[in-house]
Amino acid sequence: MLSTQLAQLQENVPVGLADAEAVVAGFDDALVGGFARVGDEPAAALAALAGAVAGTPLHDRVAEAVAKVTAGSFSQEDLAALAGARSALLGAAHDALIGQFDAAVGRERTPWSASVGVPAEVSAPRGAARAWLHETAVAGWRGVDHDLLSAVGTPVEAALAEPGLRRLAVLLDGLAAELRASLPVAMMAQVPARRWADLWSRAVLLAQDWSTPADDVETISGRLLPLGVDLHEHGTAIGVQVHGVLEPADGRGARLVRTTVVAAKVETITGPAVWRLLQAHPVLLAALAQRRAVTVTDLPMHGGDLRWIDGQARVGEPADPFAAARLLLTTAVTAATAPLDRHPTAIAEPVLLEGYTVRQDDDGLTVEWDGQQLPVAVDRLPAAGPLTPALVAASSCCLGLLRFDGGRWLVQPLAVQATVKRKPVEAHNGDWAEGITDPKVAKVEAKAGDAVTVLRERAGRLLRR
């Protein structure tokens, strides 16, 4: 049974995972104080990072970078080497965990293959981003101030102007927003060192003018059966990531895929209102709200990621996500994760859990089968959907994402089947994609006012002036 397999995952942590985590944590702590003056403890942590990649092609370059940082004279290239070593360690941890998961549940995954790289053009926006990230590393999180944060505006604006750099632009903007909201960082009792180091490292790697693999995008047609929706909300952006099973039109086997649509936002737009920012994708929203299949035609796909183009999709027949999961989830093939995206906290594997009970205590919710336990990621339940901790607690069937966070496996619910007041209830994160269906919640939202409409009207007035 899946419950037993997941329990084995909890009990059998991959060898070396704790050591890798300790090395990364040491680097992250060193970044808190900055690299302007590296003391004995941060120097030891940086040396441990170089030691962790001994025997790999990275070692000599990372050791050189560590020596320069410790001496107080380092370049942007040295920081790229350190960020690369940190990313490689976390990528190895990711691969070990995914390998353990695949072996436990029998999931088939296509091996990773990379084509020959093509030279990347030297980019001024990337250079500006690297300069700002260099200054940030020198200052450290404790040394971040208003002057440093105000300087990020130029690289963000320049990167936004180039479609290929928008990922970097949004990342820099989000990191700066978090830092700005935390000022003065020097007075914080505890700095979110792991999260900020993750964001910083990813930005450093994205900002490099390195050669990039040739575009391995394929086009695919077929029937997409959505399984669930994972909403990613930040103060300045909203992302809706749909996990599903794609049945290719050419008759090949079913594939686990995901597709993401995003929109910029402001902090005042929260909860169900965020769906109104995604009205450029009516076919996708209709499929989620109405629980229907989607016929897609010639959509670009890279690995397991579909690039959504609403005009090349058509809403099809009703499709029960739970039925689709029961029939196809065990046999669908999933794609390998791209190297830059390999990170333990990025693991999000669709699973179907059935026949469990839910225990609720001060630590949160836990699903149980025959004494075996799996924590529930209650903090990941979005305010833009109908799922609540109470509904999850009343459930006995869950479509979710299996994740690894804080040294343990846990499940993030995307949809549940529950019994409430002796009546069966089914709720999905995407149920409100075309509008709130719960009368009580709709009434509360109506009283609060429509922030999206108000902001659009004000923006229209400014543009007419």
PDB file of N, CA, C and O in Angstrom, residues 208-263:
ATOM      1  N   GLN A 208      24.358  34.799 -14.831  1.00  0.00           N
ATOM      2  CA  GLN A 208      25.632  34.549 -15.506  1.00  0.00           C
ATOM      3  C   GLN A 208      25.484  34.571 -17.025  1.00  0.00           C
ATOM      4  O   GLN A 208      24.462  34.164 -17.566  1.00  0.00           O
ATOM      5  N   ASP A 209      26.529  35.028 -17.701  1.00  0.00           N
ATOM      6  CA  ASP A 209      26.587  35.003 -19.168  1.00  0.00           C
ATOM      7  C   ASP A 209      27.243  33.705 -19.644  1.00  0.00           C
ATOM      8  O   ASP A 209      28.122  33.714 -20.508  1.00  0.00           O
ATOM      9  N   TRP A 210      26.844  32.608 -19.052  1.00  0.00           N
ATOM     10  CA  TRP A 210      27.400  31.317 -19.426  1.00  0.00           C
ATOM     11  C   TRP A 210      26.691  30.782 -20.658  1.00  0.00           C
ATOM     12  O   TRP A 210      25.606  31.228 -21.021  1.00  0.00           O
ATOM     13  N   SER A 211      27.323  29.757 -21.273  1.00  0.00           N
ATOM     14  CA  SER A 211      26.662  29.096 -22.379  1.00  0.00           C
ATOM     15  C   SER A 211      25.449  28.354 -21.848  1.00  0.00           C
ATOM     16  O   SER A 211      25.439  27.871 -20.712  1.00  0.00           O
ATOM     17  N   THR A 212      24.421  28.285 -22.641  1.00  0.00           N
ATOM     18  CA  THR A 212      23.175  27.641 -22.223  1.00  0.00           C
ATOM     19  C   THR A 212      22.856  26.490 -23.169  1.00  0.00           C
ATOM     20  O   THR A 212      23.213  26.537 -24.347  1.00  0.00           O
ATOM     21  N   PRO A 213      22.203  25.436 -22.668  1.00  0.00           N
ATOM     22  CA  PRO A 213      21.845  24.323 -23.544  1.00  0.00           C
ATOM     23  C   PRO A 213      20.957  24.790 -24.691  1.00  0.00           C
ATOM     24  O   PRO A 213      20.162  25.714 -24.550  1.00  0.00           O
ATOM     25  N   ALA A 214      21.103  24.156 -25.835  1.00  0.00           N
ATOM     26  CA  ALA A 214      20.227  24.464 -26.956  1.00  0.00           C
ATOM     27  C   ALA A 214      18.786  24.160 -26.572  1.00  0.00           C
ATOM     28  O   ALA A 214      18.520  23.301 -25.726  1.00  0.00           O
ATOM     29  N   ASP A 215      17.872  24.857 -27.170  1.00  0.00           N
ATOM     30  CA  ASP A 215      16.466  24.748 -26.807  1.00  0.00           C
ATOM     31  C   ASP A 215      15.913  23.375 -27.183  1.00  0.00           C
ATOM     32  O   ASP A 215      15.831  23.030 -28.358  1.00  0.00           O
ATOM     33  N   ASP A 216      15.569  22.575 -26.171  1.00  0.00           N
ATOM     34  CA  ASP A 216      15.045  21.231 -26.403  1.00  0.00           C
ATOM     35  C   ASP A 216      13.529  21.194 -26.286  1.00  0.00           C
ATOM     36  O   ASP A 216      12.952  20.201 -25.854  1.00  0.00           O
ATOM     37  N   VAL A 217      12.885  22.272 -26.649  1.00  0.00           N
ATOM     38  CA  VAL A 217      11.431  22.338 -26.539  1.00  0.00           C
ATOM     39  C   VAL A 217      10.790  21.509 -27.650  1.00  0.00           C
ATOM     40  O   VAL A 217      11.173  21.615 -28.821  1.00  0.00           O
ATOM     41  N   GLU A 218       9.831  20.671 -27.282  1.00  0.00           N
ATOM     42  CA  GLU A 218       9.041  19.926 -28.253  1.00  0.00           C
ATOM     43  C   GLU A 218       7.629  20.490 -28.267  1.00  0.00           C
ATOM     44  O   GLU A 218       7.225  21.206 -27.351  1.00  0.00           O
ATOM     45  N   THR A 219       6.890  20.211 -29.292  1.00  0.00           N
ATOM     46  CA  THR A 219       5.481  20.596 -29.313  1.00  0.00           C
ATOM     47  C   THR A 219       4.648  19.331 -29.161  1.00  0.00           C
ATOM     48  O   THR A 219       4.996  18.270 -29.704  1.00  0.00           O
ATOM     49  N   ILE A 220       3.561  19.444 -28.425  1.00  0.00           N
ATOM     50  CA  ILE A 220       2.775  18.263 -28.119  1.00  0.00           C
ATOM     51  C   ILE A 220       1.291  18.592 -28.170  1.00  0.00           C
ATOM     52  O   ILE A 220       0.870  19.706 -27.832  1.00  0.00           O
ATOM     53  N   SER A 221       0.502  17.634 -28.611  1.00  0.00           N
ATOM     54  CA  SER A 221      -0.951  17.757 -28.650  1.00  0.00           C
ATOM     55  C   SER A 221      -1.545  16.570 -27.905  1.00  0.00           C
ATOM     56  O   SER A 221      -0.919  15.508 -27.789  1.00  0.00           O
ATOM     57  N   GLY A 222      -2.764  16.741 -27.406  1.00  0.00           N
ATOM     58  CA  GLY A 222      -3.410  15.641 -26.707  1.00  0.00           C
ATOM     59  C   GLY A 222      -4.461  16.125 -25.741  1.00  0.00           C
ATOM     60  O   GLY A 222      -4.956  17.258 -25.837  1.00  0.00           O
ATOM     61  N   ARG A 223      -4.784  15.271 -24.782  1.00  0.00           N
ATOM     62  CA  ARG A 223      -5.798  15.581 -23.779  1.00  0.00           C
ATOM     63  C   ARG A 223      -5.138  15.738 -22.426  1.00  0.00           C
ATOM     64  O   ARG A 223      -4.465  14.842 -21.939  1.00  0.00           O
ATOM     65  N   LEU A 224      -5.340  16.911 -21.840  1.00  0.00           N
ATOM     66  CA  LEU A 224      -4.786  17.215 -20.526  1.00  0.00           C
ATOM     67  C   LEU A 224      -5.862  17.021 -19.467  1.00  0.00           C
ATOM     68  O   LEU A 224      -6.943  17.616 -19.546  1.00  0.00           O
ATOM     69  N   LEU A 225      -5.562  16.196 -18.472  1.00  0.00           N
ATOM     70  CA  LEU A 225      -6.473  15.942 -17.368  1.00  0.00           C
ATOM     71  C   LEU A 225      -5.888  16.587 -16.114  1.00  0.00           C
ATOM     72  O   LEU A 225      -4.954  16.058 -15.507  1.00  0.00           O
ATOM     73  N   PRO A 226      -6.403  17.766 -15.708  1.00  0.00           N
ATOM     74  CA  PRO A 226      -5.862  18.419 -14.511  1.00  0.00           C
ATOM     75  C   PRO A 226      -6.117  17.580 -13.259  1.00  0.00           C
ATOM     76  O   PRO A 226      -7.219  17.058 -13.050  1.00  0.00           O
ATOM     77  N   LEU A 227      -5.083  17.458 -12.431  1.00  0.00           N
ATOM     78  CA  LEU A 227      -5.206  16.757 -11.154  1.00  0.00           C
ATOM     79  C   LEU A 227      -5.393  17.723  -9.998  1.00  0.00           C
ATOM     80  O   LEU A 227      -6.145  17.448  -9.066  1.00  0.00           O
ATOM     81  N   GLY A 228      -4.689  18.847 -10.035  1.00  0.00           N
ATOM     82  CA  GLY A 228      -4.796  19.800  -8.941  1.00  0.00           C
ATOM     83  C   GLY A 228      -4.011  21.061  -9.226  1.00  0.00           C
ATOM     84  O   GLY A 228      -3.226  21.135 -10.178  1.00  0.00           O
ATOM     85  N   VAL A 229      -4.229  22.051  -8.378  1.00  0.00           N
ATOM     86  CA  VAL A 229      -3.642  23.380  -8.564  1.00  0.00           C
ATOM     87  C   VAL A 229      -2.834  23.761  -7.332  1.00  0.00           C
ATOM     88  O   VAL A 229      -3.327  23.664  -6.206  1.00  0.00           O
ATOM     89  N   ASP A 230      -1.613  24.186  -7.573  1.00  0.00           N
ATOM     90  CA  ASP A 230      -0.745  24.699  -6.515  1.00  0.00           C
ATOM     91  C   ASP A 230      -0.592  26.199  -6.743  1.00  0.00           C
ATOM     92  O   ASP A 230      -0.066  26.618  -7.774  1.00  0.00           O
ATOM     93  N   LEU A 231      -1.075  27.000  -5.793  1.00  0.00           N
ATOM     94  CA  LEU A 231      -1.012  28.452  -5.942  1.00  0.00           C
ATOM     95  C   LEU A 231       0.216  28.997  -5.217  1.00  0.00           C
ATOM     96  O   LEU A 231       0.436  28.712  -4.035  1.00  0.00           O
ATOM     97  N   HIS A 232       1.002  29.786  -5.939  1.00  0.00           N
ATOM     98  CA  HIS A 232       2.195  30.424  -5.384  1.00  0.00           C
ATOM     99  C   HIS A 232       1.927  31.930  -5.326  1.00  0.00           C
ATOM    100  O   HIS A 232       1.852  32.583  -6.367  1.00  0.00           O
ATOM    101  N   GLU A 233       1.793  32.443  -4.127  1.00  0.00           N
ATOM    102  CA  GLU A 233       1.465  33.869  -3.989  1.00  0.00           C
ATOM    103  C   GLU A 233       2.575  34.608  -3.273  1.00  0.00           C
ATOM    104  O   GLU A 233       3.091  34.161  -2.246  1.00  0.00           O
ATOM    105  N   HIS A 234       2.969  35.729  -3.854  1.00  0.00           N
ATOM    106  CA  HIS A 234       3.969  36.626  -3.273  1.00  0.00           C
ATOM    107  C   HIS A 234       3.354  38.018  -3.259  1.00  0.00           C
ATOM    108  O   HIS A 234       2.323  38.255  -3.897  1.00  0.00           O
ATOM    109  N   GLY A 235       3.974  38.913  -2.549  1.00  0.00           N
ATOM    110  CA  GLY A 235       3.443  40.260  -2.490  1.00  0.00           C
ATOM    111  C   GLY A 235       3.355  40.925  -3.843  1.00  0.00           C
ATOM    112  O   GLY A 235       2.468  41.751  -4.084  1.00  0.00           O
ATOM    113  N   THR A 236       4.257  40.559  -4.765  1.00  0.00           N
ATOM    114  CA  THR A 236       4.303  41.224  -6.069  1.00  0.00           C
ATOM    115  C   THR A 236       3.928  40.323  -7.241  1.00  0.00           C
ATOM    116  O   THR A 236       3.986  40.753  -8.392  1.00  0.00           O
ATOM    117  N   ALA A 237       3.570  39.065  -6.976  1.00  0.00           N
ATOM    118  CA  ALA A 237       3.252  38.153  -8.080  1.00  0.00           C
ATOM    119  C   ALA A 237       2.358  37.020  -7.605  1.00  0.00           C
ATOM    120  O   ALA A 237       2.341  36.669  -6.427  1.00  0.00           O
ATOM    121  N   ILE A 238       1.595  36.454  -8.547  1.00  0.00           N
ATOM    122  CA  ILE A 238       0.780  35.278  -8.287  1.00  0.00           C
ATOM    123  C   ILE A 238       1.066  34.265  -9.384  1.00  0.00           C
ATOM    124  O   ILE A 238       1.137  34.618 -10.573  1.00  0.00           O
ATOM    125  N   GLY A 239       1.268  33.024  -9.006  1.00  0.00           N
ATOM    126  CA  GLY A 239       1.496  31.958  -9.974  1.00  0.00           C
ATOM    127  C   GLY A 239       0.549  30.804  -9.711  1.00  0.00           C
ATOM    128  O   GLY A 239       0.362  30.399  -8.552  1.00  0.00           O
ATOM    129  N   VAL A 240      -0.079  30.307 -10.742  1.00  0.00           N
ATOM    130  CA  VAL A 240      -0.973  29.151 -10.644  1.00  0.00           C
ATOM    131  C   VAL A 240      -0.332  28.006 -11.407  1.00  0.00           C
ATOM    132  O   VAL A 240      -0.179  28.067 -12.627  1.00  0.00           O
ATOM    133  N   GLN A 241       0.065  26.978 -10.683  1.00  0.00           N
ATOM    134  CA  GLN A 241       0.735  25.830 -11.283  1.00  0.00           C
ATOM    135  C   GLN A 241      -0.223  24.646 -11.286  1.00  0.00           C
ATOM    136  O   GLN A 241      -0.648  24.170 -10.235  1.00  0.00           O
ATOM    137  N   VAL A 242      -0.562  24.181 -12.472  1.00  0.00           N
ATOM    138  CA  VAL A 242      -1.514  23.081 -12.634  1.00  0.00           C
ATOM    139  C   VAL A 242      -0.743  21.788 -12.880  1.00  0.00           C
ATOM    140  O   VAL A 242       0.047  21.696 -13.821  1.00  0.00           O
ATOM    141  N   HIS A 243      -0.972  20.801 -12.020  1.00  0.00           N
ATOM    142  CA  HIS A 243      -0.390  19.467 -12.205  1.00  0.00           C
ATOM    143  C   HIS A 243      -1.438  18.591 -12.872  1.00  0.00           C
ATOM    144  O   HIS A 243      -2.620  18.618 -12.492  1.00  0.00           O
ATOM    145  N   GLY A 244      -1.015  17.825 -13.869  1.00  0.00           N
ATOM    146  CA  GLY A 244      -1.980  17.000 -14.575  1.00  0.00           C
ATOM    147  C   GLY A 244      -1.340  15.843 -15.302  1.00  0.00           C
ATOM    148  O   GLY A 244      -0.115  15.652 -15.281  1.00  0.00           O
ATOM    149  N   VAL A 245      -2.185  15.057 -15.937  1.00  0.00           N
ATOM    150  CA  VAL A 245      -1.741  13.938 -16.766  1.00  0.00           C
ATOM    151  C   VAL A 245      -2.085  14.269 -18.208  1.00  0.00           C
ATOM    152  O   VAL A 245      -3.228  14.625 -18.519  1.00  0.00           O
ATOM    153  N   LEU A 246      -1.106  14.158 -19.100  1.00  0.00           N
ATOM    154  CA  LEU A 246      -1.310  14.432 -20.516  1.00  0.00           C
ATOM    155  C   LEU A 246      -1.321  13.114 -21.290  1.00  0.00           C
ATOM    156  O   LEU A 246      -0.376  12.319 -21.200  1.00  0.00           O
ATOM    157  N   GLU A 247      -2.392  12.894 -22.029  1.00  0.00           N
ATOM    158  CA  GLU A 247      -2.481  11.742 -22.921  1.00  0.00           C
ATOM    159  C   GLU A 247      -2.172  12.231 -24.334  1.00  0.00           C
ATOM    160  O   GLU A 247      -3.012  12.870 -24.976  1.00  0.00           O
ATOM    161  N   PRO A 248      -0.966  11.969 -24.852  1.00  0.00           N
ATOM    162  CA  PRO A 248      -0.577  12.501 -26.170  1.00  0.00           C
ATOM    163  C   PRO A 248      -1.482  11.989 -27.287  1.00  0.00           C
ATOM    164  O   PRO A 248      -1.947  10.839 -27.266  1.00  0.00           O
ATOM    165  N   ALA A 249      -1.707  12.839 -28.274  1.00  0.00           N
ATOM    166  CA  ALA A 249      -2.576  12.480 -29.392  1.00  0.00           C
ATOM    167  C   ALA A 249      -1.954  11.402 -30.275  1.00  0.00           C
ATOM    168  O   ALA A 249      -2.671  10.710 -31.008  1.00  0.00           O
ATOM    169  N   ASP A 250      -0.626  11.241 -30.211  1.00  0.00           N
ATOM    170  CA  ASP A 250       0.029  10.250 -31.070  1.00  0.00           C
ATOM    171  C   ASP A 250       0.004   8.842 -30.489  1.00  0.00           C
ATOM    172  O   ASP A 250       0.611   7.924 -31.035  1.00  0.00           O
ATOM    173  N   GLY A 251      -0.684   8.675 -29.354  1.00  0.00           N
ATOM    174  CA  GLY A 251      -0.833   7.344 -28.784  1.00  0.00           C
ATOM    175  C   GLY A 251       0.257   6.919 -27.823  1.00  0.00           C
ATOM    176  O   GLY A 251       0.201   5.810 -27.274  1.00  0.00           O
ATOM    177  N   ARG A 252       1.252   7.751 -27.590  1.00  0.00           N
ATOM    178  CA  ARG A 252       2.286   7.415 -26.614  1.00  0.00           C
ATOM    179  C   ARG A 252       1.689   7.381 -25.214  1.00  0.00           C
ATOM    180  O   ARG A 252       0.589   7.846 -24.973  1.00  0.00           O
ATOM    181  N   GLY A 253       2.442   6.829 -24.267  1.00  0.00           N
ATOM    182  CA  GLY A 253       1.954   6.676 -22.908  1.00  0.00           C
ATOM    183  C   GLY A 253       1.692   8.005 -22.216  1.00  0.00           C
ATOM    184  O   GLY A 253       2.222   9.053 -22.603  1.00  0.00           O
ATOM    185  N   ALA A 254       0.858   7.953 -21.181  1.00  0.00           N
ATOM    186  CA  ALA A 254       0.503   9.154 -20.424  1.00  0.00           C
ATOM    187  C   ALA A 254       1.739   9.733 -19.737  1.00  0.00           C
ATOM    188  O   ALA A 254       2.647   9.005 -19.317  1.00  0.00           O
ATOM    189  N   ARG A 255       1.754  11.067 -19.628  1.00  0.00           N
ATOM    190  CA  ARG A 255       2.886  11.759 -19.016  1.00  0.00           C
ATOM    191  C   ARG A 255       2.399  12.702 -17.925  1.00  0.00           C
ATOM    192  O   ARG A 255       1.385  13.383 -18.075  1.00  0.00           O
ATOM    193  N   LEU A 256       3.116  12.714 -16.816  1.00  0.00           N
ATOM    194  CA  LEU A 256       2.846  13.692 -15.765  1.00  0.00           C
ATOM    195  C   LEU A 256       3.450  15.025 -16.194  1.00  0.00           C
ATOM    196  O   LEU A 256       4.638  15.095 -16.519  1.00  0.00           O
ATOM    197  N   VAL A 257       2.634  16.078 -16.205  1.00  0.00           N
ATOM    198  CA  VAL A 257       3.101  17.385 -16.650  1.00  0.00           C
ATOM    199  C   VAL A 257       2.600  18.451 -15.679  1.00  0.00           C
ATOM    200  O   VAL A 257       1.764  18.194 -14.810  1.00  0.00           O
ATOM    201  N   ARG A 258       3.126  19.638 -15.870  1.00  0.00           N
ATOM    202  CA  ARG A 258       2.617  20.792 -15.130  1.00  0.00           C
ATOM    203  C   ARG A 258       2.708  22.003 -16.037  1.00  0.00           C
ATOM    204  O   ARG A 258       3.553  22.077 -16.942  1.00  0.00           O
ATOM    205  N   THR A 259       1.819  22.952 -15.815  1.00  0.00           N
ATOM    206  CA  THR A 259       1.854  24.197 -16.569  1.00  0.00           C
ATOM    207  C   THR A 259       1.568  25.342 -15.612  1.00  0.00           C
ATOM    208  O   THR A 259       0.782  25.191 -14.666  1.00  0.00           O
ATOM    209  N   THR A 260       2.208  26.476 -15.832  1.00  0.00           N
ATOM    210  CA  THR A 260       2.117  27.598 -14.900  1.00  0.00           C
ATOM    211  C   THR A 260       1.758  28.875 -15.642  1.00  0.00           C
ATOM    212  O   THR A 260       2.308  29.157 -16.711  1.00  0.00           O
ATOM    213  N   VAL A 261       0.837  29.623 -15.068  1.00  0.00           N
ATOM    214  CA  VAL A 261       0.539  30.970 -15.558  1.00  0.00           C
ATOM    215  C   VAL A 261       0.755  31.936 -14.400  1.00  0.00           C
ATOM    216  O   VAL A 261       0.484  31.605 -13.238  1.00  0.00           O
ATOM    217  N   VAL A 262       1.250  33.117 -14.704  1.00  0.00           N
ATOM    218  CA  VAL A 262       1.608  34.075 -13.660  1.00  0.00           C
ATOM    219  C   VAL A 262       1.064  35.453 -14.005  1.00  0.00           C
ATOM    220  O   VAL A 262       0.718  35.745 -15.153  1.00  0.00           O
ATOM    221  N   ALA A 263       1.004  36.291 -12.987  1.00  0.00           N
ATOM    222  CA  ALA A 263       0.594  37.688 -13.180  1.00  0.00           C
ATOM    223  C   ALA A 263       1.223  38.523 -12.079  1.00  0.00           C
ATOM    224  O   ALA A 263       1.428  38.050 -10.954  1.00  0.00           O
TER     225      ALA A 263
END
